[in-house]
mmCIF file of C-alpha atoms in Angstrom:
data_model
loop_
_atom_site.group_PDB
_atom_site.id
_atom_site.type_symbol
_atom_site.label_atom_id
_atom_site.label_comp_id
_atom_site.label_asym_id
_atom_site.label_seq_id
_atom_site.Cartn_x
_atom_site.Cartn_y
_atom_site.Cartn_z
ATOM 1 C CA MET A 1 4.704 -101.927 -21.665
ATOM 2 C CA ALA A 2 5.118 -105.522 -22.857
ATOM 3 C CA ASN A 3 1.990 -107.011 -21.329
ATOM 4 C CA THR A 4 -0.179 -103.975 -20.745
ATOM 5 C CA LYS A 5 -3.270 -103.353 -22.829
ATOM 6 C CA ILE A 6 -2.615 -100.233 -24.857
ATOM 7 C CA ILE A 7 -6.070 -99.351 -26.152
ATOM 8 C CA THR A 8 -8.078 -97.671 -23.393
ATOM 9 C CA LYS A 9 -11.817 -97.086 -23.257
ATOM 10 C CA LYS A 10 -11.217 -93.435 -24.164
ATOM 11 C CA SER A 11 -8.942 -94.284 -27.098
ATOM 12 C CA LEU A 12 -11.443 -96.838 -28.419
ATOM 13 C CA GLN A 13 -14.207 -94.198 -28.265
ATOM 14 C CA PHE A 14 -11.971 -91.867 -30.287
ATOM 15 C CA PHE A 15 -11.190 -94.621 -32.819
ATOM 16 C CA GLU A 16 -14.906 -95.337 -33.304
ATOM 17 C CA LYS A 17 -15.809 -91.653 -33.731
ATOM 18 C CA TYR A 18 -12.867 -91.139 -36.095
ATOM 19 C CA LEU A 19 -13.746 -94.187 -38.217
ATOM 20 C CA ASN A 20 -17.442 -93.363 -38.439
ATOM 21 C CA ASN A 21 -16.785 -89.820 -39.680
ATOM 22 C CA ALA A 22 -16.645 -89.587 -43.494
ATOM 23 C CA SER A 23 -13.237 -88.493 -44.778
ATOM 24 C CA PRO A 24 -13.161 -89.056 -48.551
ATOM 25 C CA THR A 25 -10.035 -88.207 -50.543
ATOM 26 C CA GLY A 26 -9.967 -84.422 -51.039
ATOM 27 C CA TYR A 27 -12.465 -83.840 -48.198
ATOM 28 C CA GLU A 28 -10.520 -84.959 -45.141
ATOM 29 C CA TRP A 29 -10.639 -81.853 -42.952
ATOM 30 C CA GLU A 30 -13.520 -82.783 -40.594
ATOM 31 C CA GLY A 31 -11.749 -86.035 -39.751
ATOM 32 C CA GLN A 32 -8.481 -84.169 -39.313
ATOM 33 C CA LYS A 33 -10.167 -81.872 -36.772
ATOM 34 C CA ILE A 34 -11.357 -84.909 -34.747
ATOM 35 C CA TRP A 35 -7.831 -86.361 -34.891
ATOM 36 C CA MET A 36 -6.150 -83.085 -33.894
ATOM 37 C CA GLU A 37 -8.528 -82.587 -30.974
ATOM 38 C CA TYR A 38 -7.595 -86.028 -29.622
ATOM 39 C CA LEU A 39 -3.863 -85.469 -30.186
ATOM 40 C CA LYS A 40 -3.720 -81.932 -28.770
ATOM 41 C CA PRO A 41 -2.835 -82.808 -25.135
ATOM 42 C CA TYR A 42 0.128 -84.909 -26.269
ATOM 43 C CA VAL A 43 1.953 -82.531 -28.650
ATOM 44 C CA ASP A 44 3.545 -79.085 -28.503
ATOM 45 C CA THR A 45 2.154 -77.637 -31.725
ATOM 46 C CA PHE A 46 0.526 -78.439 -35.071
ATOM 47 C CA ILE A 47 1.422 -77.935 -38.714
ATOM 48 C CA THR A 48 -1.291 -78.061 -41.380
ATOM 49 C CA ASP A 49 -1.087 -77.469 -45.104
ATOM 50 C CA THR A 50 -3.347 -76.118 -47.803
ATOM 51 C CA TYR A 51 -4.741 -79.547 -48.804
ATOM 52 C CA GLY A 52 -5.468 -80.667 -45.250
ATOM 53 C CA SER A 53 -2.574 -82.811 -44.031
ATOM 54 C CA ALA A 54 -2.096 -82.381 -40.281
ATOM 55 C CA VAL A 55 1.015 -82.878 -38.151
ATOM 56 C CA GLY A 56 1.311 -82.876 -34.369
ATOM 57 C CA VAL A 57 4.835 -81.879 -33.357
ATOM 58 C CA ILE A 58 6.779 -82.779 -30.214
ATOM 59 C CA ASN A 59 10.034 -80.786 -29.748
ATOM 60 C CA PRO A 60 9.489 -78.438 -32.712
ATOM 61 C CA GLU A 61 12.849 -76.697 -32.119
ATOM 62 C CA ALA A 62 14.903 -79.857 -32.672
ATOM 63 C CA GLN A 63 17.076 -80.043 -35.812
ATOM 64 C CA TYR A 64 16.800 -83.810 -36.232
ATOM 65 C CA LYS A 65 13.277 -84.796 -37.286
ATOM 66 C CA VAL A 66 11.478 -88.140 -37.191
ATOM 67 C CA VAL A 67 8.078 -88.704 -38.816
ATOM 68 C CA ILE A 68 5.539 -91.350 -37.835
ATOM 69 C CA GLU A 69 2.722 -91.343 -40.358
ATOM 70 C CA GLY A 70 -0.658 -92.687 -41.403
ATOM 71 C CA HIS A 71 -3.093 -91.371 -44.030
ATOM 72 C CA SER A 72 -6.528 -89.989 -43.296
ATOM 73 C CA ASP A 73 -8.490 -90.400 -46.518
ATOM 74 C CA GLU A 74 -10.938 -93.135 -47.481
ATOM 75 C CA ILE A 75 -11.975 -94.341 -50.909
ATOM 76 C CA SER A 76 -15.226 -92.911 -52.271
ATOM 77 C CA TRP A 77 -17.144 -92.113 -55.444
ATOM 78 C CA TYR A 78 -17.989 -88.958 -57.390
ATOM 79 C CA VAL A 79 -21.302 -88.228 -59.109
ATOM 80 C CA ASN A 80 -20.269 -88.278 -62.778
ATOM 81 C CA TYR A 81 -23.544 -88.221 -64.753
ATOM 82 C CA ILE A 82 -27.216 -87.660 -63.967
ATOM 83 C CA THR A 83 -29.786 -89.334 -66.244
ATOM 84 C CA ASP A 84 -33.032 -87.698 -67.370
ATOM 85 C CA ASN A 85 -34.966 -90.066 -65.114
ATOM 86 C CA GLY A 86 -32.967 -89.066 -62.031
ATOM 87 C CA LEU A 87 -30.386 -91.841 -61.627
ATOM 88 C CA LEU A 88 -26.722 -91.180 -60.906
ATOM 89 C CA TYR A 89 -23.682 -92.789 -62.507
ATOM 90 C CA VAL A 90 -20.352 -92.580 -60.716
ATOM 91 C CA ILE A 91 -16.586 -92.580 -61.127
ATOM 92 C CA ARG A 92 -14.023 -93.635 -58.541
ATOM 93 C CA ASN A 93 -12.256 -91.390 -56.059
ATOM 94 C CA GLY A 94 -9.534 -93.852 -55.084
ATOM 95 C CA GLY A 95 -9.777 -97.632 -55.588
ATOM 96 C CA SER A 96 -13.495 -98.097 -54.907
ATOM 97 C CA ASP A 97 -14.735 -101.607 -55.647
ATOM 98 C CA HIS A 98 -17.554 -101.794 -58.217
ATOM 99 C CA GLN A 99 -18.335 -105.407 -57.248
ATOM 100 C CA ILE A 100 -19.502 -104.556 -53.724
ATOM 101 C CA ALA A 101 -21.697 -101.609 -54.762
ATOM 102 C CA PRO A 102 -25.098 -103.181 -55.655
ATOM 103 C CA SER A 103 -27.652 -102.854 -52.809
ATOM 104 C CA LYS A 104 -25.367 -100.662 -50.653
ATOM 105 C CA TRP A 105 -26.685 -97.506 -49.006
ATOM 106 C CA VAL A 106 -24.691 -94.351 -49.770
ATOM 107 C CA ASN A 107 -24.285 -90.836 -48.412
ATOM 108 C CA ILE A 108 -24.011 -88.130 -51.052
ATOM 109 C CA HIS A 109 -22.319 -85.041 -49.626
ATOM 110 C CA THR A 110 -23.860 -81.760 -50.776
ATOM 111 C CA LYS A 111 -23.562 -78.134 -49.642
ATOM 112 C CA ALA A 112 -26.879 -78.498 -47.819
ATOM 113 C CA GLY A 113 -25.918 -81.754 -46.076
ATOM 114 C CA VAL A 114 -26.084 -85.480 -46.759
ATOM 115 C CA VAL A 115 -28.545 -86.913 -49.305
ATOM 116 C CA THR A 116 -29.144 -90.644 -48.885
ATOM 117 C CA GLY A 117 -29.220 -93.024 -51.825
ATOM 118 C CA VAL A 118 -28.882 -96.683 -52.768
ATOM 119 C CA PHE A 119 -26.911 -98.522 -55.406
ATOM 120 C CA GLY A 120 -29.789 -100.198 -57.250
ATOM 121 C CA TRP A 121 -29.520 -103.512 -59.095
ATOM 122 C CA PRO A 122 -31.961 -105.433 -61.340
ATOM 123 C CA ALA A 123 -33.891 -108.136 -59.486
ATOM 124 C CA ILE A 124 -32.719 -111.735 -59.881
ATOM 125 C CA HIS A 125 -36.036 -112.624 -61.611
ATOM 126 C CA THR A 126 -35.367 -110.196 -64.463
ATOM 127 C CA ARG A 127 -31.835 -111.296 -65.282
ATOM 128 C CA ASP A 128 -30.791 -113.800 -67.937
ATOM 129 C CA LYS A 129 -29.263 -116.631 -65.881
ATOM 130 C CA SER A 130 -27.282 -117.919 -68.869
ATOM 131 C CA LYS A 131 -25.246 -114.723 -69.188
ATOM 132 C CA GLU A 132 -25.245 -112.841 -65.904
ATOM 133 C CA THR A 133 -23.759 -109.340 -66.170
ATOM 134 C CA PRO A 134 -21.435 -108.660 -63.242
ATOM 135 C CA PRO A 135 -21.374 -105.219 -61.577
ATOM 136 C CA LYS A 136 -19.055 -102.920 -63.546
ATOM 137 C CA LEU A 137 -18.265 -99.228 -63.384
ATOM 138 C CA ASP A 138 -20.501 -98.517 -66.384
ATOM 139 C CA ASN A 139 -23.594 -100.345 -65.063
ATOM 140 C CA ILE A 140 -23.748 -99.557 -61.333
ATOM 141 C CA PHE A 141 -26.000 -96.606 -60.537
ATOM 142 C CA ILE A 142 -27.425 -94.731 -57.555
ATOM 143 C CA ASP A 143 -31.121 -94.075 -56.931
ATOM 144 C CA ILE A 144 -31.915 -91.183 -54.563
ATOM 145 C CA GLY A 145 -35.676 -91.431 -54.999
ATOM 146 C CA ALA A 146 -35.869 -88.602 -57.523
ATOM 147 C CA LYS A 147 -38.255 -88.790 -60.483
ATOM 148 C CA ASP A 148 -36.040 -86.817 -62.893
ATOM 149 C CA LYS A 149 -32.853 -84.810 -63.297
ATOM 150 C CA GLU A 150 -34.538 -81.604 -62.165
ATOM 151 C CA GLU A 151 -35.571 -83.175 -58.853
ATOM 152 C CA VAL A 152 -32.007 -84.467 -58.331
ATOM 153 C CA GLU A 153 -30.705 -80.931 -58.754
ATOM 154 C CA LYS A 154 -33.382 -79.532 -56.407
ATOM 155 C CA MET A 155 -32.103 -81.973 -53.777
ATOM 156 C CA GLY A 156 -28.675 -80.296 -54.061
ATOM 157 C CA VAL A 157 -27.002 -83.184 -55.876
ATOM 158 C CA HIS A 158 -24.784 -82.279 -58.844
ATOM 159 C CA VAL A 159 -21.875 -83.681 -60.824
ATOM 160 C CA GLY A 160 -18.797 -83.678 -58.567
ATOM 161 C CA CYS A 161 -20.606 -84.443 -55.305
ATOM 162 C CA VAL A 162 -18.585 -86.988 -53.346
ATOM 163 C CA ILE A 163 -20.210 -90.223 -52.147
ATOM 164 C CA THR A 164 -19.295 -92.392 -49.148
ATOM 165 C CA TYR A 165 -20.713 -95.502 -47.517
ATOM 166 C CA PRO A 166 -22.422 -95.017 -44.129
ATOM 167 C CA ASP A 167 -21.238 -98.355 -42.669
ATOM 168 C CA GLU A 168 -20.081 -97.877 -39.079
ATOM 169 C CA PHE A 169 -17.735 -99.466 -36.557
ATOM 170 C CA HIS A 170 -18.437 -102.914 -35.084
ATOM 171 C CA ILE A 171 -16.497 -105.354 -32.944
ATOM 172 C CA LEU A 172 -16.637 -108.959 -34.146
ATOM 173 C CA ASN A 173 -16.087 -111.746 -31.607
ATOM 174 C CA LYS A 174 -14.620 -109.419 -28.948
ATOM 175 C CA ASP A 175 -11.305 -108.548 -30.626
ATOM 176 C CA LYS A 176 -11.814 -107.908 -34.362
ATOM 177 C CA PHE A 177 -12.468 -104.311 -35.386
ATOM 178 C CA VAL A 178 -14.698 -104.011 -38.459
ATOM 179 C CA CYS A 179 -15.461 -100.843 -40.417
ATOM 180 C CA ARG A 180 -15.046 -99.151 -43.754
ATOM 181 C CA ALA A 181 -11.959 -96.883 -43.835
ATOM 182 C CA ILE A 182 -9.826 -98.820 -41.379
ATOM 183 C CA ASP A 183 -7.570 -98.277 -44.422
ATOM 184 C CA ASN A 184 -6.074 -96.132 -43.118
ATOM 185 C CA ARG A 185 -7.705 -94.323 -40.250
ATOM 186 C CA ALA A 186 -6.198 -97.127 -38.185
ATOM 187 C CA GLY A 187 -2.841 -95.566 -39.116
ATOM 188 C CA GLY A 188 -3.844 -92.145 -37.823
ATOM 189 C CA PHE A 189 -5.205 -93.787 -34.682
ATOM 190 C CA MET A 190 -2.023 -95.805 -34.090
ATOM 191 C CA VAL A 191 0.393 -92.877 -34.457
ATOM 192 C CA ALA A 192 -1.833 -90.785 -32.164
ATOM 193 C CA GLU A 193 -1.682 -93.567 -29.560
ATOM 194 C CA VAL A 194 2.128 -93.553 -29.804
ATOM 195 C CA ALA A 195 2.070 -89.824 -28.977
ATOM 196 C CA ARG A 196 -0.290 -90.479 -26.042
ATOM 197 C CA LEU A 197 1.960 -93.210 -24.633
ATOM 198 C CA LEU A 198 5.088 -91.050 -24.927
ATOM 199 C CA HIS A 199 3.260 -88.317 -23.005
ATOM 200 C CA GLU A 200 1.758 -90.604 -20.342
ATOM 201 C CA ASN A 201 5.046 -92.457 -19.794
ATOM 202 C CA LYS A 202 6.902 -89.103 -19.616
ATOM 203 C CA LYS A 203 9.376 -90.107 -22.331
ATOM 204 C CA LYS A 204 11.625 -87.263 -23.503
ATOM 205 C CA LEU A 205 12.803 -87.750 -27.075
ATOM 206 C CA PRO A 206 16.179 -86.353 -28.208
ATOM 207 C CA PHE A 207 14.676 -85.288 -31.563
ATOM 208 C CA GLY A 208 11.630 -83.618 -33.047
ATOM 209 C CA LEU A 209 8.723 -86.059 -33.563
ATOM 210 C CA TYR A 210 6.260 -85.258 -36.340
ATOM 211 C CA ILE A 211 3.037 -87.258 -35.910
ATOM 212 C CA THR A 212 1.696 -86.966 -39.431
ATOM 213 C CA ASN A 213 -1.756 -87.642 -40.850
ATOM 214 C CA ALA A 214 -1.520 -87.134 -44.604
ATOM 215 C CA VAL A 215 -4.350 -86.626 -47.082
ATOM 216 C CA GLN A 216 -4.906 -88.004 -50.588
ATOM 217 C CA GLU A 217 -2.982 -91.283 -50.299
ATOM 218 C CA GLU A 218 -5.651 -93.254 -52.130
ATOM 219 C CA ILE A 219 -5.120 -91.382 -55.381
ATOM 220 C CA GLY A 220 -1.310 -91.549 -55.492
ATOM 221 C CA LEU A 221 0.375 -90.655 -52.176
ATOM 222 C CA ARG A 222 -0.226 -86.977 -52.882
ATOM 223 C CA GLY A 223 -0.611 -85.632 -49.336
ATOM 224 C CA ALA A 224 2.605 -87.276 -48.176
ATOM 225 C CA GLU A 225 4.402 -85.897 -51.217
ATOM 226 C CA MET A 226 3.373 -82.388 -50.145
ATOM 227 C CA ILE A 227 3.893 -82.582 -46.384
ATOM 228 C CA THR A 228 7.325 -84.236 -46.537
ATOM 229 C CA GLN A 229 8.607 -81.167 -48.417
ATOM 230 C CA THR A 230 7.303 -79.011 -45.558
ATOM 231 C CA ILE A 231 8.723 -81.126 -42.718
ATOM 232 C CA LYS A 232 12.006 -82.159 -44.393
ATOM 233 C CA PRO A 233 12.442 -85.148 -42.044
ATOM 234 C CA ASN A 234 15.558 -87.243 -41.448
ATOM 235 C CA VAL A 235 13.621 -90.460 -40.756
ATOM 236 C CA ALA A 236 10.064 -91.591 -41.570
ATOM 237 C CA ILE A 237 8.227 -94.602 -40.167
ATOM 238 C CA ILE A 238 5.016 -95.158 -42.099
ATOM 239 C CA THR A 239 2.077 -97.301 -41.083
ATOM 240 C CA ASP A 240 -0.616 -98.494 -43.472
ATOM 241 C CA VAL A 241 -2.599 -101.681 -43.978
ATOM 242 C CA CYS A 242 -1.682 -104.797 -45.945
ATOM 243 C CA HIS A 243 -3.697 -107.855 -46.970
ATOM 244 C CA ASP A 244 -4.526 -110.816 -44.797
ATOM 245 C CA THR A 245 -3.925 -113.430 -47.491
ATOM 246 C CA THR A 246 -5.482 -116.385 -45.647
ATOM 247 C CA THR A 247 -9.094 -115.755 -46.711
ATOM 248 C CA PRO A 248 -10.583 -117.484 -49.793
ATOM 249 C CA MET A 249 -9.670 -116.608 -53.396
ATOM 250 C CA ILE A 250 -6.258 -115.075 -52.630
ATOM 251 C CA ASP A 251 -3.161 -116.682 -54.152
ATOM 252 C CA GLN A 252 -0.387 -116.746 -51.556
ATOM 253 C CA LYS A 253 2.261 -117.503 -54.179
ATOM 254 C CA THR A 254 1.458 -114.063 -55.624
ATOM 255 C CA GLN A 255 0.409 -112.147 -52.529
ATOM 256 C CA GLY A 256 2.637 -113.761 -49.885
ATOM 257 C CA HIS A 257 1.449 -115.080 -46.499
ATOM 258 C CA THR A 258 0.326 -112.534 -43.913
ATOM 259 C CA GLU A 259 -2.599 -112.849 -41.540
ATOM 260 C CA ILE A 260 -4.472 -110.974 -38.851
ATOM 261 C CA GLY A 261 -3.541 -111.786 -35.257
ATOM 262 C CA GLN A 262 0.049 -112.672 -36.123
ATOM 263 C CA GLY A 263 1.565 -109.243 -35.558
ATOM 264 C CA PRO A 264 2.743 -106.153 -37.473
ATOM 265 C CA VAL A 265 4.072 -106.727 -40.990
ATOM 266 C CA ILE A 266 7.530 -105.366 -41.803
ATOM 267 C CA SER A 267 8.181 -104.655 -45.474
ATOM 268 C CA TYR A 268 11.169 -105.338 -47.688
ATOM 269 C CA ALA A 269 11.239 -103.034 -50.730
ATOM 270 C CA PRO A 270 13.639 -100.671 -52.500
ATOM 271 C CA ALA A 271 11.995 -97.670 -50.782
ATOM 272 C CA VAL A 272 12.543 -99.247 -47.362
ATOM 273 C CA GLN A 273 15.909 -98.208 -45.917
ATOM 274 C CA ASN A 274 17.585 -101.430 -44.802
ATOM 275 C CA LYS A 275 19.325 -100.125 -41.687
ATOM 276 C CA LEU A 276 16.125 -98.528 -40.413
ATOM 277 C CA ARG A 277 14.175 -101.710 -41.115
ATOM 278 C CA GLU A 278 16.753 -103.776 -39.224
ATOM 279 C CA ARG A 279 16.451 -101.378 -36.265
ATOM 280 C CA ILE A 280 12.697 -102.045 -36.244
ATOM 281 C CA ILE A 281 13.246 -105.835 -36.395
ATOM 282 C CA GLU A 282 15.857 -105.704 -33.619
ATOM 283 C CA THR A 283 13.396 -103.697 -31.517
ATOM 284 C CA ALA A 284 10.608 -106.228 -32.136
ATOM 285 C CA GLU A 285 12.883 -109.121 -31.171
ATOM 286 C CA ALA A 286 14.226 -107.382 -28.054
ATOM 287 C CA LYS A 287 10.744 -106.425 -26.855
ATOM 288 C CA LYS A 288 9.185 -109.772 -27.887
ATOM 289 C CA ILE A 289 6.710 -108.118 -30.247
ATOM 290 C CA PRO A 290 5.472 -110.658 -32.811
ATOM 291 C CA PHE A 291 5.963 -109.637 -36.438
ATOM 292 C CA GLN A 292 5.587 -110.875 -39.993
ATOM 293 C CA ARG A 293 7.551 -110.102 -43.138
ATOM 294 C CA MET A 294 6.417 -109.030 -46.565
ATOM 295 C CA ALA A 295 8.198 -108.283 -49.843
ATOM 296 C CA ALA A 296 7.148 -105.578 -52.294
ATOM 297 C CA SER A 297 8.500 -105.440 -55.827
ATOM 298 C CA ARG A 298 9.053 -101.993 -57.332
ATOM 299 C CA SER A 299 7.115 -99.925 -54.807
ATOM 300 C CA THR A 300 5.274 -100.384 -51.540
ATOM 301 C CA GLY A 301 2.188 -98.582 -52.877
ATOM 302 C CA THR A 302 2.073 -96.619 -49.619
ATOM 303 C CA ASP A 303 3.196 -93.209 -48.398
ATOM 304 C CA THR A 304 6.582 -94.829 -47.648
ATOM 305 C CA ASP A 305 7.476 -94.275 -51.300
ATOM 306 C CA ALA A 306 6.597 -90.567 -51.148
ATOM 307 C CA PHE A 307 8.717 -89.978 -48.030
ATOM 308 C CA ALA A 308 11.648 -92.141 -49.150
ATOM 309 C CA TYR A 309 12.106 -90.392 -52.487
ATOM 310 C CA SER A 310 11.680 -86.829 -51.189
ATOM 311 C CA ASN A 311 14.208 -84.199 -50.138
ATOM 312 C CA GLY A 312 17.166 -86.053 -51.659
ATOM 313 C CA GLY A 313 16.201 -89.283 -49.874
ATOM 314 C CA VAL A 314 14.732 -89.854 -46.397
ATOM 315 C CA ALA A 315 15.445 -93.060 -44.431
ATOM 316 C CA SER A 316 11.976 -94.634 -44.472
ATOM 317 C CA ALA A 317 10.370 -97.887 -43.357
ATOM 318 C CA LEU A 318 6.900 -99.416 -43.379
ATOM 319 C CA ILE A 319 5.096 -101.203 -40.554
ATOM 320 C CA SER A 320 1.773 -102.567 -41.801
ATOM 321 C CA LEU A 321 -1.415 -103.664 -40.090
ATOM 322 C CA PRO A 322 -2.789 -106.885 -41.638
ATOM 323 C CA LEU A 323 -6.377 -106.413 -42.772
ATOM 324 C CA ARG A 324 -9.091 -108.567 -44.339
ATOM 325 C CA TYR A 325 -11.373 -107.377 -47.159
ATOM 326 C CA MET A 326 -9.522 -104.182 -48.132
ATOM 327 C CA HIS A 327 -11.537 -101.489 -49.925
ATOM 328 C CA THR A 328 -14.842 -102.998 -48.806
ATOM 329 C CA THR A 329 -17.199 -101.712 -46.108
ATOM 330 C CA VAL A 330 -16.224 -104.590 -43.774
ATOM 331 C CA GLU A 331 -12.461 -104.132 -43.487
ATOM 332 C CA THR A 332 -11.374 -106.277 -40.521
ATOM 333 C CA VAL A 333 -8.303 -106.102 -38.262
ATOM 334 C CA HIS A 334 -7.273 -107.782 -35.019
ATOM 335 C CA ARG A 335 -7.063 -105.700 -31.850
ATOM 336 C CA ASN A 336 -3.778 -107.403 -30.875
ATOM 337 C CA ASP A 337 -2.172 -106.327 -34.156
ATOM 338 C CA VAL A 338 -3.333 -102.736 -33.667
ATOM 339 C CA GLU A 339 -1.766 -102.737 -30.190
ATOM 340 C CA ASN A 340 1.432 -104.369 -31.421
ATOM 341 C CA VAL A 341 1.896 -101.858 -34.252
ATOM 342 C CA ILE A 342 1.533 -99.071 -31.666
ATOM 343 C CA ARG A 343 3.997 -100.851 -29.367
ATOM 344 C CA LEU A 344 6.515 -101.443 -32.172
ATOM 345 C CA ILE A 345 6.512 -97.814 -33.355
ATOM 346 C CA TYR A 346 6.765 -96.567 -29.749
ATOM 347 C CA GLU A 347 9.679 -98.867 -28.858
ATOM 348 C CA THR A 348 11.489 -98.121 -32.134
ATOM 349 C CA LEU A 349 11.349 -94.379 -31.440
ATOM 350 C CA LEU A 350 13.054 -95.012 -28.104
ATOM 351 C CA ASN A 351 15.819 -96.781 -30.061
ATOM 352 C CA ILE A 352 16.608 -93.897 -32.430
ATOM 353 C CA LYS A 353 19.373 -91.503 -31.445
ATOM 354 C CA GLU A 354 19.582 -87.881 -32.474
ATOM 355 C CA GLY A 355 21.647 -87.301 -35.598
ATOM 356 C CA GLU A 356 21.667 -90.872 -36.906
ATOM 357 C CA SER A 357 22.100 -90.921 -40.675
ATOM 358 C CA PHE A 358 21.337 -94.637 -41.181
ATOM 359 C CA SER A 359 23.912 -94.324 -43.982
ATOM 360 C CA TYR A 360 25.364 -97.538 -45.410
ATOM 361 C CA PHE A 361 28.740 -95.769 -45.510
ATOM 362 C CA ASP A 362 29.043 -94.734 -41.875
#
């Protein structure tokens, strides 16, 4: 496995389709269906829950359970207020960035289908250069070409409609993947690829493997919190994105030094179980998989925290994919890192024995 290319033409087509599909927090199910369809040949069964988390299971009868997990939701907006002259004001659904909104196209999801709009912005000629007002949540607005509130409502748009960006997948300079929602559909993609490789390489695991794609991470790790109570795992390996801190205007003394192309990022944090993390590092070193390190303070801010602190404590660790421009429509990752995260999770699974407690007291 060390030198083989992991991402196939078929898997890249799936990744593109999966990224391009809108999957805003609370509305993830269409994306989950795409993901489950891809995963189906490689698992024995599926678990789903009432809010839309999906889990492909290998060896469902096994007592000892290992989770590998990504989250499926993307940041978005909600229609919050409609003006008399037909403009829409918004609130966040997840950590949507007000600064990137002006002049972006948007898709407003209604019962009757997608209504297109734009985030308008006053022309440069009309603004007071001496005191420029930056984009803020209370001054960005969407124009859907309606003359008044009544026309907006006739178009099927109402308060509570969810809004996503239409920006689609591109490859930059042969090996950089660019799209909105790489955070964290890349995670769902990577854990699905691990399942594919286990199947294609005919690897028999001595435990139950729960390939988990959780919902509602962007608003507080909520999907993971729910599904971990259903699975009750013994071990959880989470994958999410972290910041490439080498681009302009990021302070490395605060944010640390991690960059795309330099390998998966392994986290140190209270929620990360030390013995499990060391197993991952030993695996990376033995298999010559490049990796980086990162420290988190109180929490990782990822689904790792939800798994770790559930069910009386679950041995959990985090393997992150370094990413540029998080929570924008041009999130950028390196193909080599995507492949190396897949490789590292795959090889680590082969290094976990049934029944291991990872206890500090054993």
